[in-house]
XYZ file of C-alpha atoms in Angstrom:
567
model
C 15.807 33.582 15.175
C 17.139 36.262 12.776
C 18.434 34.079 10.420
C 15.586 31.417 10.607
C 13.597 34.034 9.918
C 15.468 35.111 6.730
C 15.337 31.630 5.523
C 11.763 31.294 5.454
C 11.356 34.218 3.515
C 14.214 33.674 1.437
C 12.588 30.373 0.835
C 9.371 32.439 -0.368
C 11.421 34.814 -3.016
C 13.626 31.751 -4.531
C 10.115 30.788 -5.348
C 10.001 34.178 -7.691
C 13.192 33.368 -9.122
C 12.743 30.438 -10.661
C 10.728 30.754 -13.244
C 13.748 33.589 -14.039
C 15.941 30.611 -13.660
C 12.849 27.989 -15.659
C 13.563 30.222 -18.549
C 17.577 29.639 -19.646
C 16.593 26.110 -20.313
C 15.352 27.254 -23.726
C 18.762 27.317 -25.073
C 19.121 23.618 -24.748
C 17.046 22.202 -27.325
C 14.718 19.496 -26.068
C 15.784 19.362 -22.906
C 12.917 20.351 -20.178
C 13.208 21.466 -16.891
C 10.361 21.392 -14.210
C 9.785 21.502 -10.045
C 8.316 22.298 -7.468
C 8.374 23.544 -4.273
C 6.671 23.658 -0.833
C 7.722 26.139 2.214
C 6.237 25.320 6.047
C 6.152 28.648 8.407
C 5.042 29.302 11.805
C 5.849 31.826 13.985
C 4.628 29.496 17.211
C 3.249 32.103 20.278
C 2.920 30.642 24.431
C -0.388 29.823 25.736
C -0.871 29.110 29.065
C -4.516 27.520 28.414
C -3.471 24.885 26.473
C 0.041 24.642 28.760
C 2.258 25.412 25.203
C 5.060 27.656 26.932
C 8.822 28.807 26.026
C 10.324 25.624 27.766
C 7.595 22.968 25.700
C 8.593 24.445 22.648
C 12.517 24.187 23.913
C 12.766 27.796 22.500
C 12.818 27.660 18.589
C 9.500 30.567 17.685
C 10.349 29.758 14.964
C 10.551 26.913 13.187
C 10.103 24.981 9.275
C 9.756 22.823 6.338
C 10.513 22.662 3.205
C 11.449 21.761 -0.382
C 12.857 22.699 -4.006
C 12.658 19.811 -5.987
C 13.916 19.952 -8.991
C 13.374 16.898 -12.712
C 15.850 17.722 -15.948
C 14.836 15.100 -18.678
C 16.519 15.079 -22.169
C 15.125 12.528 -24.317
C 15.180 9.075 -23.169
C 17.035 10.388 -19.942
C 16.172 11.699 -16.592
C 17.668 13.268 -13.750
C 16.062 15.373 -10.161
C 17.277 16.251 -7.095
C 14.627 17.098 -3.986
C 16.513 20.069 -1.636
C 15.285 19.709 2.110
C 15.788 21.956 5.112
C 14.351 21.614 8.510
C 15.259 24.918 10.863
C 14.004 23.484 13.632
C 11.577 20.892 12.267
C 8.034 22.073 12.476
C 6.546 20.817 15.665
C 4.359 17.025 15.860
C 7.080 16.307 13.451
C 10.480 14.395 14.657
C 13.503 16.421 15.385
C 15.829 14.326 13.810
C 14.564 15.924 11.025
C 16.569 18.545 11.966
C 18.868 19.520 9.343
C 19.610 20.946 5.591
C 20.718 18.579 2.394
C 19.633 16.408 -0.132
C 18.501 13.636 1.271
C 17.233 12.882 -2.768
C 18.566 12.351 -6.189
C 18.858 9.321 -9.146
C 19.223 9.420 -13.032
C 17.501 7.250 -15.200
C 17.300 6.527 -18.613
C 13.849 4.186 -20.193
C 13.052 3.286 -23.284
C 10.414 0.631 -24.951
C 12.257 -2.035 -23.338
C 13.998 -1.278 -20.021
C 13.960 1.324 -17.496
C 16.768 2.375 -14.988
C 17.213 4.258 -12.694
C 20.613 5.044 -9.913
C 19.785 6.975 -7.043
C 16.899 6.880 -4.772
C 13.615 5.871 -6.287
C 9.794 5.161 -5.459
C 8.689 1.670 -5.926
C 5.385 0.145 -4.961
C 4.497 -4.479 -5.468
C 1.234 -4.148 -6.275
C -0.817 -3.300 -3.275
C 1.703 -2.632 -1.449
C 2.031 -5.445 0.940
C 5.165 -6.836 0.322
C 7.478 -3.682 -0.528
C 5.841 0.191 -1.023
C 8.684 3.051 -1.162
C 6.691 6.678 -1.008
C 7.183 10.034 1.272
C 3.932 12.000 2.590
C 5.429 15.391 3.506
C 2.524 16.664 5.827
C 3.130 13.351 7.852
C 6.739 13.471 7.783
C 7.262 10.359 6.596
C 9.589 9.265 3.548
C 11.174 5.938 2.756
C 12.226 6.639 0.131
C 14.908 3.506 -1.240
C 18.607 4.374 -2.439
C 20.135 2.492 -4.889
C 19.148 0.670 -8.158
C 15.939 0.413 -9.385
C 15.660 -2.173 -12.990
C 12.410 -2.414 -14.832
C 12.340 -4.839 -18.483
C 9.306 -5.176 -20.475
C 10.213 -8.236 -22.459
C 7.189 -8.975 -23.712
C 4.240 -7.103 -24.919
C 1.839 -7.037 -21.236
C 4.316 -8.260 -19.171
C 6.730 -5.908 -16.889
C 9.751 -6.736 -14.878
C 11.179 -5.321 -12.069
C 14.268 -5.457 -9.444
C 15.386 -3.008 -6.265
C 18.451 -2.970 -4.239
C 19.153 -0.119 -2.117
C 18.743 0.885 1.383
C 16.271 2.554 2.915
C 15.781 7.069 4.143
C 16.173 6.485 7.812
C 16.110 11.239 8.432
C 19.557 12.618 7.964
C 21.652 9.326 8.854
C 23.811 7.795 6.645
C 24.523 4.261 5.575
C 26.869 2.630 7.108
C 28.450 -0.633 9.334
C 24.715 -2.833 8.678
C 22.882 0.091 10.827
C 20.115 -0.253 8.571
C 19.483 -3.418 6.434
C 20.110 -4.231 2.653
C 16.587 -4.392 1.022
C 16.188 -6.514 -2.057
C 13.598 -6.872 -4.155
C 11.835 -8.583 -7.538
C 8.434 -8.157 -8.663
C 6.531 -9.798 -11.719
C 2.837 -8.541 -13.593
C 1.435 -10.426 -16.520
C -1.767 -9.219 -18.103
C -2.859 -12.065 -19.795
C -4.867 -9.788 -22.322
C -2.109 -8.661 -24.131
C 0.136 -11.699 -23.724
C -2.153 -13.899 -25.629
C -4.021 -12.345 -29.216
C -7.013 -14.707 -28.124
C -7.375 -12.583 -25.299
C -7.217 -9.268 -26.546
C -10.437 -7.836 -27.010
C -11.820 -10.493 -25.182
C -14.792 -8.666 -21.888
C -13.023 -10.125 -19.008
C -9.743 -8.572 -17.949
C -7.050 -10.399 -16.579
C -3.926 -9.280 -14.337
C -1.324 -11.597 -12.047
C 1.352 -10.428 -10.241
C 4.213 -11.784 -7.697
C 6.432 -10.827 -5.123
C 9.551 -11.693 -3.229
C 11.690 -9.031 -0.781
C 14.267 -9.641 1.098
C 15.955 -7.467 4.007
C 18.823 -8.385 5.576
C 19.933 -6.622 8.504
C 23.863 -7.571 10.003
C 23.168 -11.168 12.357
C 23.248 -9.453 16.264
C 21.965 -10.512 19.547
C 19.813 -9.413 21.636
C 19.154 -9.864 25.330
C 16.535 -10.603 28.072
C 15.421 -11.495 31.544
C 13.005 -14.684 31.900
C 12.802 -14.868 35.424
C 16.549 -15.214 37.308
C 17.947 -16.069 34.292
C 19.369 -13.797 31.552
C 18.959 -15.613 27.549
C 20.453 -14.764 24.634
C 17.322 -14.717 21.669
C 19.440 -14.625 17.543
C 18.401 -12.701 14.819
C 17.810 -13.988 11.901
C 20.322 -12.414 8.585
C 17.435 -12.565 6.494
C 13.595 -12.160 6.516
C 11.949 -12.669 3.587
C 8.737 -11.799 2.146
C 6.829 -12.983 -0.392
C 2.802 -13.029 -2.015
C 0.414 -13.440 -4.891
C -1.262 -11.336 -5.979
C -4.178 -11.053 -9.316
C -7.630 -8.366 -10.876
C -9.338 -10.069 -12.572
C -12.426 -7.495 -14.434
C -15.884 -7.607 -16.107
C -17.961 -5.383 -17.296
C -18.723 -3.231 -14.353
C -16.693 -6.065 -12.563
C -13.649 -6.497 -10.776
C -12.079 -8.134 -8.356
C -8.466 -7.340 -5.931
C -7.198 -9.369 -4.418
C -3.141 -9.924 -2.369
C -1.882 -12.058 -1.027
C 1.832 -11.999 1.081
C 3.625 -14.124 3.995
C 6.376 -13.400 5.812
C 8.796 -15.344 7.388
C 9.397 -15.241 11.176
C 11.576 -11.415 11.788
C 12.059 -10.437 15.291
C 11.833 -7.196 16.404
C 11.802 -3.948 18.372
C 7.013 -3.419 17.464
C 6.669 -7.981 18.327
C 8.579 -8.266 21.560
C 10.902 -9.996 19.125
C 9.087 -13.623 19.176
C 9.876 -15.203 15.224
C 5.917 -16.179 14.514
C 5.815 -15.851 10.676
C 3.328 -13.441 9.298
C 0.629 -13.421 6.650
C -1.744 -10.792 5.492
C -4.784 -10.647 3.212
C -6.424 -8.306 1.022
C -9.544 -8.391 -0.825
C -11.662 -6.120 -2.964
C -14.930 -6.922 -4.767
C -16.280 -3.441 -7.091
C -19.255 -3.524 -9.671
C -20.396 -0.322 -11.172
C -23.062 0.672 -12.770
C -25.699 3.563 -14.174
C -26.160 5.759 -10.837
C -24.247 2.818 -8.047
C -21.725 1.925 -7.079
C -20.411 -1.352 -4.857
C -17.500 -2.345 -2.992
C -16.475 -4.706 -0.427
C -13.672 -4.819 1.055
C -11.756 -7.314 3.601
C -7.371 -7.181 5.359
C -6.783 -9.953 7.553
C -2.198 -9.458 9.348
C -1.466 -10.911 11.653
C 2.458 -9.846 12.491
C 2.768 -8.270 9.812
C 5.463 -5.958 11.022
C 8.922 -4.996 7.582
C 10.929 -3.118 8.748
C 14.417 -2.442 7.041
C 15.662 -1.785 10.980
C 14.501 -4.508 13.831
C 14.827 -2.288 16.060
C 13.233 0.964 15.139
C 9.606 1.499 16.168
C 8.722 4.699 15.382
C 6.917 6.010 11.772
C 10.756 5.210 9.332
C 12.175 2.423 7.060
C 9.115 0.739 7.056
C 9.785 -1.861 3.826
C 5.972 -2.193 3.505
C 2.754 -0.440 3.881
C -0.402 -2.371 4.923
C -4.053 -0.615 2.985
C -5.677 0.768 5.540
C -10.045 0.358 4.536
C -11.351 2.337 7.284
C -12.630 5.766 5.276
C -10.244 8.369 5.659
C -13.044 11.687 6.202
C -11.376 14.602 5.673
C -13.992 16.955 8.545
C -11.785 18.141 11.413
C -14.293 16.322 13.661
C -14.892 13.581 11.331
C -11.624 13.304 11.491
C -11.152 13.323 14.820
C -10.349 9.746 15.603
C -8.533 8.103 13.117
C -7.633 4.611 12.056
C -4.572 3.868 12.604
C -3.243 0.526 11.239
C -1.884 -2.904 13.460
C 0.741 -4.477 11.080
C 0.868 -6.844 15.017
C -2.698 -8.263 13.806
C -5.765 -6.606 13.029
C -8.536 -8.869 11.187
C -11.421 -5.977 9.897
C -14.636 -5.927 6.780
C -15.733 -2.440 4.980
C -18.754 -1.937 2.444
C -19.574 1.214 0.731
C -22.656 1.657 -1.070
C -23.915 5.619 -3.635
C -26.355 5.797 -5.096
C -26.817 9.089 -8.024
C -31.004 9.374 -8.452
C -31.709 11.404 -12.290
C -32.035 14.636 -12.712
C -36.390 15.063 -12.949
C -36.195 11.420 -11.295
C -38.654 10.378 -8.471
C -35.856 10.723 -5.896
C -33.546 12.559 -7.527
C -35.663 16.057 -7.589
C -34.987 19.096 -10.387
C -31.076 18.810 -9.108
C -30.488 14.824 -9.023
C -29.703 13.399 -5.593
C -26.473 11.264 -4.781
C -25.979 8.712 -1.365
C -22.916 7.101 0.004
C -23.200 4.572 2.754
C -20.021 3.192 4.275
C -19.482 0.246 6.963
C -16.476 -0.106 8.934
C -15.798 -2.426 11.475
C -11.695 -3.775 12.082
C -10.570 -6.233 15.842
C -7.588 -7.565 17.275
C -7.365 -11.012 16.105
C -8.038 -13.582 17.692
C -5.686 -15.445 19.461
C -4.076 -18.127 22.292
C -1.494 -19.463 23.384
C 1.474 -21.611 22.812
C 1.397 -24.056 25.916
C 0.293 -23.693 28.995
C 3.762 -22.469 30.365
C 4.042 -19.164 26.856
C 2.190 -16.098 27.988
C 0.800 -14.491 24.225
C 3.708 -11.872 22.493
C 6.239 -13.636 24.576
C 10.142 -13.018 23.955
C 11.916 -15.323 21.995
C 8.964 -17.761 21.348
C 7.427 -18.158 18.223
C 4.059 -15.711 20.667
C 0.475 -17.664 19.289
C -1.444 -19.315 17.557
C -4.065 -17.603 15.340
C -6.110 -18.851 12.520
C -6.926 -17.709 9.394
C -9.820 -15.054 9.744
C -10.049 -15.181 13.433
C -12.025 -12.452 14.792
C -11.135 -11.887 18.284
C -13.727 -10.871 21.029
C -12.181 -6.957 21.289
C -13.539 -4.290 18.842
C -10.275 -1.853 17.271
C -12.562 0.415 14.780
C -16.055 0.606 13.610
C -17.261 3.294 11.379
C -21.175 3.568 10.199
C -21.484 6.427 8.052
C -24.299 8.562 5.678
C -23.907 11.236 3.546
C -26.390 12.716 1.553
C -25.443 15.137 -1.702
C -28.246 17.775 -3.206
C -27.976 21.193 -5.298
C -30.953 23.571 -4.572
C -31.196 25.360 -7.868
C -28.326 26.787 -9.630
C -26.410 28.064 -6.838
C -27.204 26.234 -4.060
C -25.467 23.010 -2.564
C -25.031 20.647 0.109
C -23.536 17.865 1.569
C -25.174 16.123 4.694
C -23.431 13.273 7.057
C -23.968 11.806 9.734
C -21.264 8.855 11.807
C -21.181 6.689 14.521
C -17.347 5.630 15.684
C -15.796 3.282 17.720
C -12.441 4.299 18.578
C -10.513 1.987 21.263
C -8.363 4.571 22.804
C -6.539 1.832 24.272
C -4.818 0.187 21.239
C -4.284 3.196 18.543
C -2.821 5.623 21.720
C -2.068 3.729 24.242
C -4.161 5.195 26.491
C -6.973 3.913 28.129
C -10.500 3.716 27.194
C -12.841 3.430 24.201
C -14.791 6.634 22.425
C -18.622 5.756 21.040
C -19.111 9.102 19.584
C -21.913 10.598 17.335
C -21.075 13.075 14.567
C -23.284 15.045 12.432
C -21.492 17.592 9.113
C -24.309 20.084 7.170
C -21.238 22.048 4.605
C -22.924 24.644 2.491
C -22.400 26.291 -0.900
C -23.368 29.502 -2.008
C -22.592 30.635 -5.571
C -22.954 34.433 -5.330
C -21.498 34.892 -8.405
C -19.333 32.363 -11.176
C -16.708 34.136 -9.275
C -17.279 34.395 -5.460
C -19.503 31.678 -3.848
C -18.908 31.544 -0.317
C -18.981 27.850 2.101
C -19.498 27.340 5.569
C -19.700 23.462 7.925
C -21.486 23.406 10.550
C -20.014 20.230 12.972
C -20.538 18.918 15.916
C -19.512 15.726 18.136
C -21.217 13.917 21.036
C -19.436 11.377 22.998
C -19.037 11.138 27.551
C -15.764 9.500 26.772
C -13.099 11.459 26.339
C -13.123 15.323 26.332
C -16.998 14.837 25.788
C -18.772 17.351 23.072
C -17.354 19.430 20.329
C -18.682 21.520 17.792
C -17.033 23.402 14.417
C -18.064 25.810 12.812
C -16.283 27.398 8.895
C -17.628 30.323 6.811
C -14.645 30.559 3.854
C -14.813 32.841 0.549
C -13.523 32.023 -2.342
C -13.024 34.552 -5.797
C -12.108 32.757 -7.959
C -9.290 32.188 -8.826
C -6.708 33.534 -6.789
C -8.510 34.549 -3.700
C -9.612 32.267 -0.269
C -10.799 33.439 3.311
C -11.977 31.752 5.522
C -12.204 30.553 9.248
C -13.228 28.336 11.837
C -13.464 27.433 15.311
C -13.584 24.641 17.212
C -14.995 24.096 21.105
C -15.184 21.690 23.362
C -18.216 22.527 25.143
C -18.418 19.078 27.238
C -14.778 18.996 28.812
C -15.665 17.819 32.319
C -12.540 20.408 33.261
C -14.287 23.701 32.408
C -10.860 24.781 32.292
C -10.636 23.160 29.430
C -13.347 24.796 27.029
C -11.702 26.392 24.992
C -12.298 28.015 21.776
C -9.667 26.596 18.763
C -10.567 29.055 16.021
C -8.334 29.803 13.003
C -8.545 32.268 10.234
C -6.946 31.471 7.374
C -5.763 33.622 3.856
C -4.118 32.749 0.501
C -3.433 34.389 -3.039
C -3.469 31.611 -5.985
C -1.215 32.903 -9.016
C -0.867 30.610 -12.074
C 1.176 27.774 -10.254
C 2.521 30.049 -6.812
C 0.651 29.816 -4.029
C 0.417 31.664 -1.081
C -1.116 31.404 2.364
C -1.214 32.451 5.916
C -3.064 32.058 8.739
C -3.553 32.664 12.608
C -4.472 30.412 15.169
C -4.663 26.824 17.530
C -3.795 23.692 16.740
C -5.501 21.409 19.151
C -3.940 18.306 19.891
C -5.058 14.679 18.056
C -3.276 12.243 15.238
C -3.018 12.616 11.901
C -4.092 9.842 9.597
C -3.225 9.966 5.712
C -3.795 5.649 4.648
C -3.912 4.999 7.894
C -0.565 5.752 8.779
C -0.595 7.883 11.416
C 1.675 11.009 13.519
C 0.616 13.070 16.676
C -0.114 16.545 15.804
C 0.615 18.584 19.527
C -1.574 21.312 20.468
C -0.087 25.109 19.061
C -1.010 28.561 18.623
C 0.722 30.358 16.147
C 0.959 32.650 12.888
C 2.067 29.903 9.670
C 3.155 30.345 5.830
C 3.090 28.899 3.590
C 3.518 28.693 -0.404
C 3.379 26.902 -3.274
C 4.966 26.091 -6.203
C 5.647 24.563 -9.667
C 6.988 24.990 -12.880
């Protein structure tokens, strides 16, 4: 325990020493060193009311996630390394992260014609439906590729990319085809730059296409069918390809991408041989004081991983964009949506209206109204024949039609937000949400939750440097754990200090012993690019999502220290 505590505060001390080290770069004329670091350390407390015991914490009361990333550049050359430490990882993060090392390093050379990177890299083709590698620290997610990436610009307006490598899987090294080798090519054509006659045209058009292949050494899979034991032969190469376009004309924009994946039997789709399809489209229009957008998404058997055995949020080759709104308020985000790669179809629409100052609706200070609606349903699936069940292992799984909406609602969110200034010192944001949350589909637990949520966010600028913000939230539902109420007060002294207190109370829980206060006390100080924050309190159990990718967060209680810095 003492060793972990020393490491936690050692990481914070390193932040203060880094600027001294950076000054040494002055001796290397023309070169630069930049970087960042973050350390999150928590001292956990047992809490009988939330079921947190020394056993559930595995005796590890002090835990830390930390990283330091350093990047060096000299002319066209750049290189970098990221050092990570999980001693052990914070609760809610996979225990396979436990350890310390440098999982990310790279060297790159770039000029006007070519950009070559060796080592680890992040890349995205189009919207990511075929390939997207990225890191999300709050989710404990990192699917970076280690290998080679090459970008070409052979002609003005044309960009070509090629990637080859293996994905990160915690600390596990690549060995003996324990996961697939990812190869891909991508091309973008900005027609207005390619054709001189379109250079000054109001219509802007970009076309693109991608191809990705995952090679995982051939294997077999045994399963039982009645009294028989059958053996599946799994494909070694799984390809995914597609095309996209982006059209812009004045305030109008239309973006669409389609992807097709050949048969890919995996643990997530119950080892069926059905091909996958995905389509994402977004229409938007904006003018002075108004913005409108409509999105839709169709996903059919589009899980694409470099290890067919993985059932966690790891080694995802592709990314399926979310169309549901990502809420930031505590109760509004209590039931977030997680993208269902095995099949979903959804629509979303958003409208924003800004009424100017001194207008009839805007009044003296103006008014902004934003409305959003999204709904995601399951696919309409039918059996292949009278003797085969939908999703049966070793078959083509099921039949489905293009944009075939199923009857089952996975998620629905209708919300309205009004923002208004009240004089020079006061501002308010008022929101109402109605949500439908299919807990069986999203979390694997029985039940559908219907909730009404209200939020009032009031800010008071006491002086030019001092402000006070208050949140008042309520969630009302007859399902799950019943009604909630939440409140927050945050005092900010610019540019350095903040202090806040927040509480969430589950007053509608049928189990009166579980009508708990989930309180949090926080304070922080910022100096230039360094921020230090401390907090104490309870974290309620739930799901946290970023862009439709989610992880489970267990209930916790304790003290947390967070240090972030960049240089």
